[in-house]
Amino acid sequence: MPEKAVDSEVVKSGEAPSEDDCSEEAKSEISESDETDTLSEFPDEILGDIPDELRETQPVKRSLLATISWAFGALLLLIIIAAQLAWFNRDELLLRYPQLDPIAREICDRLQCEILRYKDISSIKLLNRDVRNHPLYEGSLLVNATMANKAETIQPFPRIQLALFNPGGEVIGYREFNPEEYLDDSIDIPAGMMPELPIHFVLEVGGPTEGAVSFEFHFL
């Protein structure tokens, strides 16, 4: 009888582990493996199918060169925009800052453009005029007059047309004058007409002036 008891103990101690015990051990091993392994240890072929949101990523450091390049590009763009705005508003800028005039002239000489863009003929007013026979040339007229720019900004000097009429109101002669022809050499023509500044000019009119009893000025 004692021998049977011993055999029974041996059989119990040598029993194979149950399925539940194996399952628990496997779960424990998998859990420990999950804690030590990361996705970064898998080959790239496997990671390629995993969405970016699920990957373990490291913060990307922006290089100093890329930062400097971006900042320089942004600054250059701002400078270009500011230069364009200044150029399209150059009339007002030249009025506020006359010292910029030489720079504007040099740019226009290179680009073959006009320094002043604003032009409002209706704002140029004739302040006074005096028409008489020319003291040196018989049959000619000498005109002295003053005009002013009533606009709020600088504008180019206009061309001037003088028309002569006989007693019947018919035109018997007219002539157009460019700024170089009616302004004194001391006046800076490219600089334009400053607002509210009276400008004296002289016109010499030859040709068929006999019988002229009236005249008209037109700014063109």
CSV table of N, CA and C in Angstrom, one decimal, residues 23-136:
chain,number,residue,atom,x,y,z
A,23,SER,N,-1.4,29.2,-21.9
A,23,SER,CA,-2.0,30.5,-22.4
A,23,SER,C,-1.5,31.6,-21.6
A,24,GLU,N,-1.5,31.5,-20.2
A,24,GLU,CA,-1.0,32.5,-19.4
A,24,GLU,C,0.4,32.9,-19.6
A,25,GLU,N,1.3,31.8,-19.7
A,25,GLU,CA,2.7,32.0,-20.0
A,25,GLU,C,2.9,32.7,-21.3
A,26,ALA,N,2.2,32.4,-22.3
A,26,ALA,CA,2.4,33.0,-23.6
A,26,ALA,C,2.0,34.5,-23.6
A,27,LYS,N,0.9,34.8,-22.9
A,27,LYS,CA,0.5,36.2,-22.7
A,27,LYS,C,1.5,37.0,-22.0
A,28,SER,N,2.1,36.4,-21.0
A,28,SER,CA,3.2,37.1,-20.2
A,28,SER,C,4.4,37.4,-21.1
A,29,GLU,N,4.8,36.4,-22.0
A,29,GLU,CA,5.9,36.6,-22.8
A,29,GLU,C,5.6,37.7,-23.9
A,30,ILE,N,4.4,37.6,-24.4
A,30,ILE,CA,4.1,38.7,-25.4
A,30,ILE,C,4.0,40.0,-24.8
A,31,SER,N,3.5,40.1,-23.6
A,31,SER,CA,3.4,41.4,-22.9
A,31,SER,C,4.8,42.0,-22.7
A,32,GLU,N,5.8,41.1,-22.2
A,32,GLU,CA,7.1,41.6,-22.0
A,32,GLU,C,7.8,42.0,-23.3
A,33,SER,N,7.5,41.3,-24.4
A,33,SER,CA,8.1,41.6,-25.7
A,33,SER,C,7.6,42.9,-26.2
A,34,ASP,N,6.2,43.2,-25.9
A,34,ASP,CA,5.7,44.5,-26.4
A,34,ASP,C,6.3,45.7,-25.7
A,35,GLU,N,6.7,45.5,-24.4
A,35,GLU,CA,7.3,46.6,-23.6
A,35,GLU,C,8.7,46.9,-24.1
A,36,THR,N,9.4,45.9,-24.6
A,36,THR,CA,10.8,46.1,-25.0
A,36,THR,C,11.0,46.4,-26.5
A,37,ASP,N,10.1,45.9,-27.3
A,37,ASP,CA,10.3,46.1,-28.8
A,37,ASP,C,9.5,47.4,-29.2
A,38,THR,N,10.0,48.0,-30.2
A,38,THR,CA,9.3,49.2,-30.8
A,38,THR,C,9.2,49.0,-32.3
A,39,LEU,N,8.3,49.8,-32.9
A,39,LEU,CA,8.2,49.6,-34.4
A,39,LEU,C,9.4,50.0,-35.1
A,40,SER,N,10.3,50.7,-34.5
A,40,SER,CA,11.5,51.1,-35.2
A,40,SER,C,12.5,50.0,-35.4
A,41,GLU,N,12.2,48.8,-34.7
A,41,GLU,CA,13.1,47.6,-34.9
A,41,GLU,C,12.7,46.8,-36.1
A,42,PHE,N,11.5,47.1,-36.7
A,42,PHE,CA,11.0,46.3,-37.8
A,42,PHE,C,11.7,46.7,-39.1
A,43,PRO,N,11.9,45.8,-40.0
A,43,PRO,CA,12.5,46.2,-41.3
A,43,PRO,C,11.6,47.3,-42.0
A,44,ASP,N,12.3,48.1,-42.9
A,44,ASP,CA,11.6,49.2,-43.6
A,44,ASP,C,10.5,48.6,-44.5
A,45,GLU,N,10.6,47.4,-45.0
A,45,GLU,CA,9.6,46.8,-45.8
A,45,GLU,C,8.2,46.7,-45.1
A,46,ILE,N,8.3,46.4,-43.8
A,46,ILE,CA,7.1,46.3,-43.0
A,46,ILE,C,6.6,47.6,-42.6
A,47,LEU,N,7.5,48.5,-42.2
A,47,LEU,CA,7.1,49.9,-41.8
A,47,LEU,C,6.5,50.7,-42.9
A,48,GLY,N,6.8,50.3,-44.2
A,48,GLY,CA,6.3,51.1,-45.3
A,48,GLY,C,4.8,51.0,-45.4
A,49,ASP,N,4.2,49.9,-44.9
A,49,ASP,CA,2.7,49.8,-45.0
A,49,ASP,C,2.0,50.4,-43.8
A,50,ILE,N,2.8,50.9,-42.8
A,50,ILE,CA,2.1,51.5,-41.6
A,50,ILE,C,1.9,52.9,-41.8
A,51,PRO,N,0.7,53.5,-41.5
A,51,PRO,CA,0.5,54.9,-41.6
A,51,PRO,C,1.4,55.7,-40.8
A,52,ASP,N,1.7,56.9,-41.3
A,52,ASP,CA,2.7,57.8,-40.6
A,52,ASP,C,2.2,58.1,-39.1
A,53,GLU,N,0.9,58.2,-38.9
A,53,GLU,CA,0.4,58.5,-37.6
A,53,GLU,C,0.7,57.5,-36.6
A,54,LEU,N,0.9,56.2,-37.0
A,54,LEU,CA,1.1,55.1,-36.1
A,54,LEU,C,2.6,54.9,-35.9
A,55,ARG,N,3.5,55.5,-36.6
A,55,ARG,CA,4.9,55.3,-36.4
A,55,ARG,C,5.4,56.0,-35.2
A,56,GLU,N,6.5,55.5,-34.7
A,56,GLU,CA,7.2,56.2,-33.7
A,56,GLU,C,8.2,57.2,-34.3
A,57,THR,N,7.9,58.4,-34.3
A,57,THR,CA,8.8,59.4,-35.0
A,57,THR,C,9.6,60.2,-34.0
A,58,GLN,N,10.6,60.8,-34.6
A,58,GLN,CA,11.5,61.7,-33.8
A,58,GLN,C,11.4,63.1,-34.3
A,59,PRO,N,11.4,64.1,-33.5
A,59,PRO,CA,11.3,65.5,-34.0
A,59,PRO,C,12.4,65.8,-35.0
A,60,VAL,N,11.9,66.5,-36.1
A,60,VAL,CA,12.8,66.8,-37.2
A,60,VAL,C,13.4,68.2,-36.9
A,61,LYS,N,14.7,68.2,-37.0
A,61,LYS,CA,15.4,69.5,-36.7
A,61,LYS,C,15.7,70.2,-38.0
A,62,ARG,N,15.2,71.5,-38.1
A,62,ARG,CA,15.3,72.3,-39.3
A,62,ARG,C,16.8,72.8,-39.3
A,63,SER,N,17.4,72.6,-40.4
A,63,SER,CA,18.8,73.0,-40.5
A,63,SER,C,18.9,74.5,-40.5
A,64,LEU,N,20.0,75.1,-40.0
A,64,LEU,CA,20.2,76.5,-40.0
A,64,LEU,C,20.3,77.1,-41.4
A,65,LEU,N,20.8,76.4,-42.3
A,65,LEU,CA,20.9,76.9,-43.7
A,65,LEU,C,19.5,77.1,-44.3
A,66,ALA,N,18.6,76.1,-44.0
A,66,ALA,CA,17.2,76.2,-44.5
A,66,ALA,C,16.5,77.4,-43.9
A,67,THR,N,16.7,77.6,-42.6
A,67,THR,CA,16.1,78.8,-42.0
A,67,THR,C,16.6,80.1,-42.5
A,68,ILE,N,17.9,80.2,-42.7
A,68,ILE,CA,18.4,81.4,-43.3
A,68,ILE,C,17.9,81.7,-44.7
A,69,SER,N,17.8,80.6,-45.5
A,69,SER,CA,17.4,80.7,-46.9
A,69,SER,C,15.9,81.2,-46.9
A,70,TRP,N,15.1,80.6,-46.0
A,70,TRP,CA,13.7,81.0,-46.0
A,70,TRP,C,13.5,82.5,-45.6
A,71,ALA,N,14.3,82.9,-44.6
A,71,ALA,CA,14.2,84.3,-44.1
A,71,ALA,C,14.7,85.2,-45.2
A,72,PHE,N,15.8,84.9,-45.9
A,72,PHE,CA,16.3,85.7,-46.9
A,72,PHE,C,15.3,85.9,-48.0
A,73,GLY,N,14.6,84.8,-48.4
A,73,GLY,CA,13.6,84.8,-49.5
A,73,GLY,C,12.5,85.7,-49.1
A,74,ALA,N,12.0,85.6,-47.9
A,74,ALA,CA,10.9,86.4,-47.4
A,74,ALA,C,11.2,87.9,-47.4
A,75,LEU,N,12.5,88.2,-46.9
A,75,LEU,CA,12.9,89.6,-46.9
A,75,LEU,C,13.0,90.1,-48.3
A,76,LEU,N,13.5,89.3,-49.2
A,76,LEU,CA,13.7,89.8,-50.6
A,76,LEU,C,12.3,90.1,-51.2
A,77,LEU,N,11.3,89.2,-50.9
A,77,LEU,CA,10.0,89.4,-51.5
A,77,LEU,C,9.4,90.7,-50.9
A,78,LEU,N,9.6,91.0,-49.6
A,78,LEU,CA,9.1,92.2,-49.0
A,78,LEU,C,9.7,93.4,-49.7
A,79,ILE,N,11.0,93.4,-50.0
A,79,ILE,CA,11.7,94.5,-50.6
A,79,ILE,C,11.1,94.7,-52.0
A,80,ILE,N,10.9,93.7,-52.7
A,80,ILE,CA,10.4,93.8,-54.1
A,80,ILE,C,9.0,94.4,-54.1
A,81,ILE,N,8.1,94.0,-53.2
A,81,ILE,CA,6.8,94.5,-53.1
A,81,ILE,C,6.8,96.0,-52.7
A,82,ALA,N,7.7,96.4,-51.7
A,82,ALA,CA,7.8,97.7,-51.3
A,82,ALA,C,8.3,98.6,-52.4
A,83,ALA,N,9.3,98.1,-53.2
A,83,ALA,CA,9.8,98.9,-54.3
A,83,ALA,C,8.7,99.1,-55.4
A,84,GLN,N,7.9,98.1,-55.6
A,84,GLN,CA,6.8,98.3,-56.6
A,84,GLN,C,5.8,99.3,-56.2
A,85,LEU,N,5.4,99.2,-54.9
A,85,LEU,CA,4.5,100.2,-54.4
A,85,LEU,C,5.1,101.6,-54.4
A,86,ALA,N,6.3,101.8,-54.1
A,86,ALA,CA,7.0,103.1,-54.1
A,86,ALA,C,7.0,103.6,-55.6
A,87,TRP,N,7.3,102.7,-56.5
A,87,TRP,CA,7.4,103.2,-57.9
A,87,TRP,C,6.1,103.6,-58.5
A,88,PHE,N,5.0,102.9,-58.2
A,88,PHE,CA,3.7,103.2,-58.7
A,88,PHE,C,3.1,104.4,-58.0
A,89,ASN,N,3.7,104.8,-56.9
A,89,ASN,CA,3.3,106.0,-56.1
A,89,ASN,C,4.4,107.1,-56.1
A,90,ARG,N,5.2,107.1,-57.2
A,90,ARG,CA,6.4,107.9,-57.2
A,90,ARG,C,6.0,109.4,-57.2
A,91,ASP,N,4.9,109.8,-57.8
A,91,ASP,CA,4.5,111.2,-57.8
A,91,ASP,C,4.4,111.7,-56.4
A,92,GLU,N,3.7,111.0,-55.6
A,92,GLU,CA,3.5,111.5,-54.2
A,92,GLU,C,4.8,111.4,-53.4
A,93,LEU,N,5.6,110.4,-53.7
A,93,LEU,CA,6.9,110.3,-53.0
A,93,LEU,C,7.8,111.4,-53.3
A,94,LEU,N,7.9,111.8,-54.6
A,94,LEU,CA,8.7,112.9,-55.0
A,94,LEU,C,8.3,114.2,-54.5
A,95,LEU,N,7.0,114.3,-54.3
A,95,LEU,CA,6.4,115.6,-53.6
A,95,LEU,C,6.8,115.6,-52.2
A,96,ARG,N,6.8,114.5,-51.5
A,96,ARG,CA,7.1,114.5,-50.1
A,96,ARG,C,8.7,114.5,-49.8
A,97,TYR,N,9.4,113.8,-50.7
A,97,TYR,CA,10.8,113.7,-50.6
A,97,TYR,C,11.5,114.1,-51.9
A,98,PRO,N,11.7,115.4,-52.1
A,98,PRO,CA,12.4,115.8,-53.3
A,98,PRO,C,13.8,115.3,-53.5
A,99,GLN,N,14.4,114.9,-52.5
A,99,GLN,CA,15.8,114.3,-52.6
A,99,GLN,C,15.8,113.0,-53.3
A,100,LEU,N,14.7,112.4,-53.5
A,100,LEU,CA,14.6,111.1,-54.3
A,100,LEU,C,14.6,111.4,-55.8
A,101,ASP,N,14.5,112.6,-56.2
A,101,ASP,CA,14.3,112.9,-57.6
A,101,ASP,C,15.5,112.4,-58.5
A,102,PRO,N,16.8,112.6,-58.1
A,102,PRO,CA,17.9,112.1,-58.9
A,102,PRO,C,17.8,110.6,-59.1
A,103,ILE,N,17.4,109.8,-58.0
A,103,ILE,CA,17.3,108.4,-58.1
A,103,ILE,C,16.2,108.0,-59.1
A,104,ALA,N,15.0,108.7,-59.1
A,104,ALA,CA,13.9,108.4,-60.0
A,104,ALA,C,14.3,108.7,-61.4
A,105,ARG,N,15.1,109.8,-61.6
A,105,ARG,CA,15.5,110.1,-63.0
A,105,ARG,C,16.5,109.0,-63.5
A,106,GLU,N,17.4,108.6,-62.7
A,106,GLU,CA,18.3,107.6,-63.2
A,106,GLU,C,17.6,106.3,-63.5
A,107,ILE,N,16.6,105.9,-62.7
A,107,ILE,CA,15.8,104.7,-63.0
A,107,ILE,C,15.1,104.9,-64.3
A,108,CYS,N,14.5,106.0,-64.5
A,108,CYS,CA,13.7,106.3,-65.8
A,108,CYS,C,14.6,106.3,-67.0
A,109,ASP,N,15.8,106.9,-66.8
A,109,ASP,CA,16.7,106.9,-67.9
A,109,ASP,C,17.1,105.5,-68.4
A,110,ARG,N,17.2,104.6,-67.5
A,110,ARG,CA,17.5,103.2,-67.8
A,110,ARG,C,16.3,102.4,-68.3
A,111,LEU,N,15.1,102.7,-67.8
A,111,LEU,CA,13.9,102.0,-68.2
A,111,LEU,C,13.1,102.7,-69.3
A,112,GLN,N,13.6,103.9,-69.7
A,112,GLN,CA,12.9,104.6,-70.8
A,112,GLN,C,11.5,104.9,-70.4
A,113,CYS,N,11.3,105.5,-69.2
A,113,CYS,CA,9.9,105.7,-68.7
A,113,CYS,C,9.8,107.2,-68.3
A,114,GLU,N,8.6,107.6,-68.0
A,114,GLU,CA,8.4,109.0,-67.5
A,114,GLU,C,8.5,109.0,-66.0
A,115,ILE,N,9.1,110.0,-65.5
A,115,ILE,CA,9.3,110.1,-64.0
A,115,ILE,C,7.9,110.4,-63.4
A,116,LEU,N,7.1,111.3,-64.0
A,116,LEU,CA,5.8,111.6,-63.4
A,116,LEU,C,4.7,110.9,-64.2
A,117,ARG,N,3.8,110.3,-63.5
A,117,ARG,CA,2.7,109.6,-64.2
A,117,ARG,C,1.4,110.4,-64.0
A,118,TYR,N,1.2,111.1,-62.9
A,118,TYR,CA,0.0,111.8,-62.7
A,118,TYR,C,-0.2,113.0,-63.6
A,119,LYS,N,-1.3,113.2,-64.3
A,119,LYS,CA,-1.6,114.3,-65.2
A,119,LYS,C,-3.0,114.7,-65.1
A,120,ASP,N,-3.3,115.9,-64.7
A,120,ASP,CA,-4.7,116.4,-64.7
A,120,ASP,C,-4.6,117.8,-65.2
A,121,ILE,N,-4.9,117.9,-66.5
A,121,ILE,CA,-4.8,119.2,-67.2
A,121,ILE,C,-5.8,120.2,-66.6
A,122,SER,N,-7.0,119.7,-66.2
A,122,SER,CA,-8.0,120.6,-65.7
A,122,SER,C,-7.6,121.3,-64.4
A,123,SER,N,-6.6,120.8,-63.7
A,123,SER,CA,-6.1,121.4,-62.5
A,123,SER,C,-5.0,122.5,-62.7
A,124,ILE,N,-4.6,122.7,-63.9
A,124,ILE,CA,-3.7,123.7,-64.3
A,124,ILE,C,-4.4,125.0,-64.7
A,125,LYS,N,-4.2,126.0,-63.9
A,125,LYS,CA,-5.0,127.2,-64.1
A,125,LYS,C,-4.1,128.4,-64.6
A,126,LEU,N,-4.7,129.2,-65.5
A,126,LEU,CA,-4.0,130.4,-66.0
A,126,LEU,C,-4.3,131.5,-65.0
A,127,LEU,N,-3.3,132.1,-64.4
A,127,LEU,CA,-3.5,133.1,-63.4
A,127,LEU,C,-3.6,134.5,-64.0
A,128,ASN,N,-2.8,134.8,-64.9
A,128,ASN,CA,-2.8,136.1,-65.6
A,128,ASN,C,-2.1,136.0,-66.9
A,129,ARG,N,-2.4,136.9,-67.8
A,129,ARG,CA,-1.7,137.0,-69.1
A,129,ARG,C,-1.6,138.4,-69.7
A,130,ASP,N,-0.7,138.6,-70.5
A,130,ASP,CA,-0.5,139.9,-71.1
A,130,ASP,C,0.0,139.7,-72.6
A,131,VAL,N,-0.8,140.1,-73.5
A,131,VAL,CA,-0.5,139.9,-74.9
A,131,VAL,C,-0.4,141.3,-75.6
A,132,ARG,N,0.8,141.4,-76.3
A,132,ARG,CA,1.1,142.7,-77.0
A,132,ARG,C,1.9,142.4,-78.2
A,133,ASN,N,2.1,143.5,-79.0
A,133,ASN,CA,2.9,143.3,-80.2
A,133,ASN,C,4.4,143.1,-79.7
A,134,HIS,N,5.1,142.3,-80.5
A,134,HIS,CA,6.5,142.0,-80.1
A,134,HIS,C,7.3,143.2,-80.3
A,135,PRO,N,8.1,143.6,-79.4
A,135,PRO,CA,8.9,144.8,-79.5
A,135,PRO,C,10.1,144.7,-80.5
A,136,LEU,N,10.4,143.4,-80.8
A,136,LEU,CA,11.6,143.2,-81.7
A,136,LEU,C,11.2,142.7,-83.1
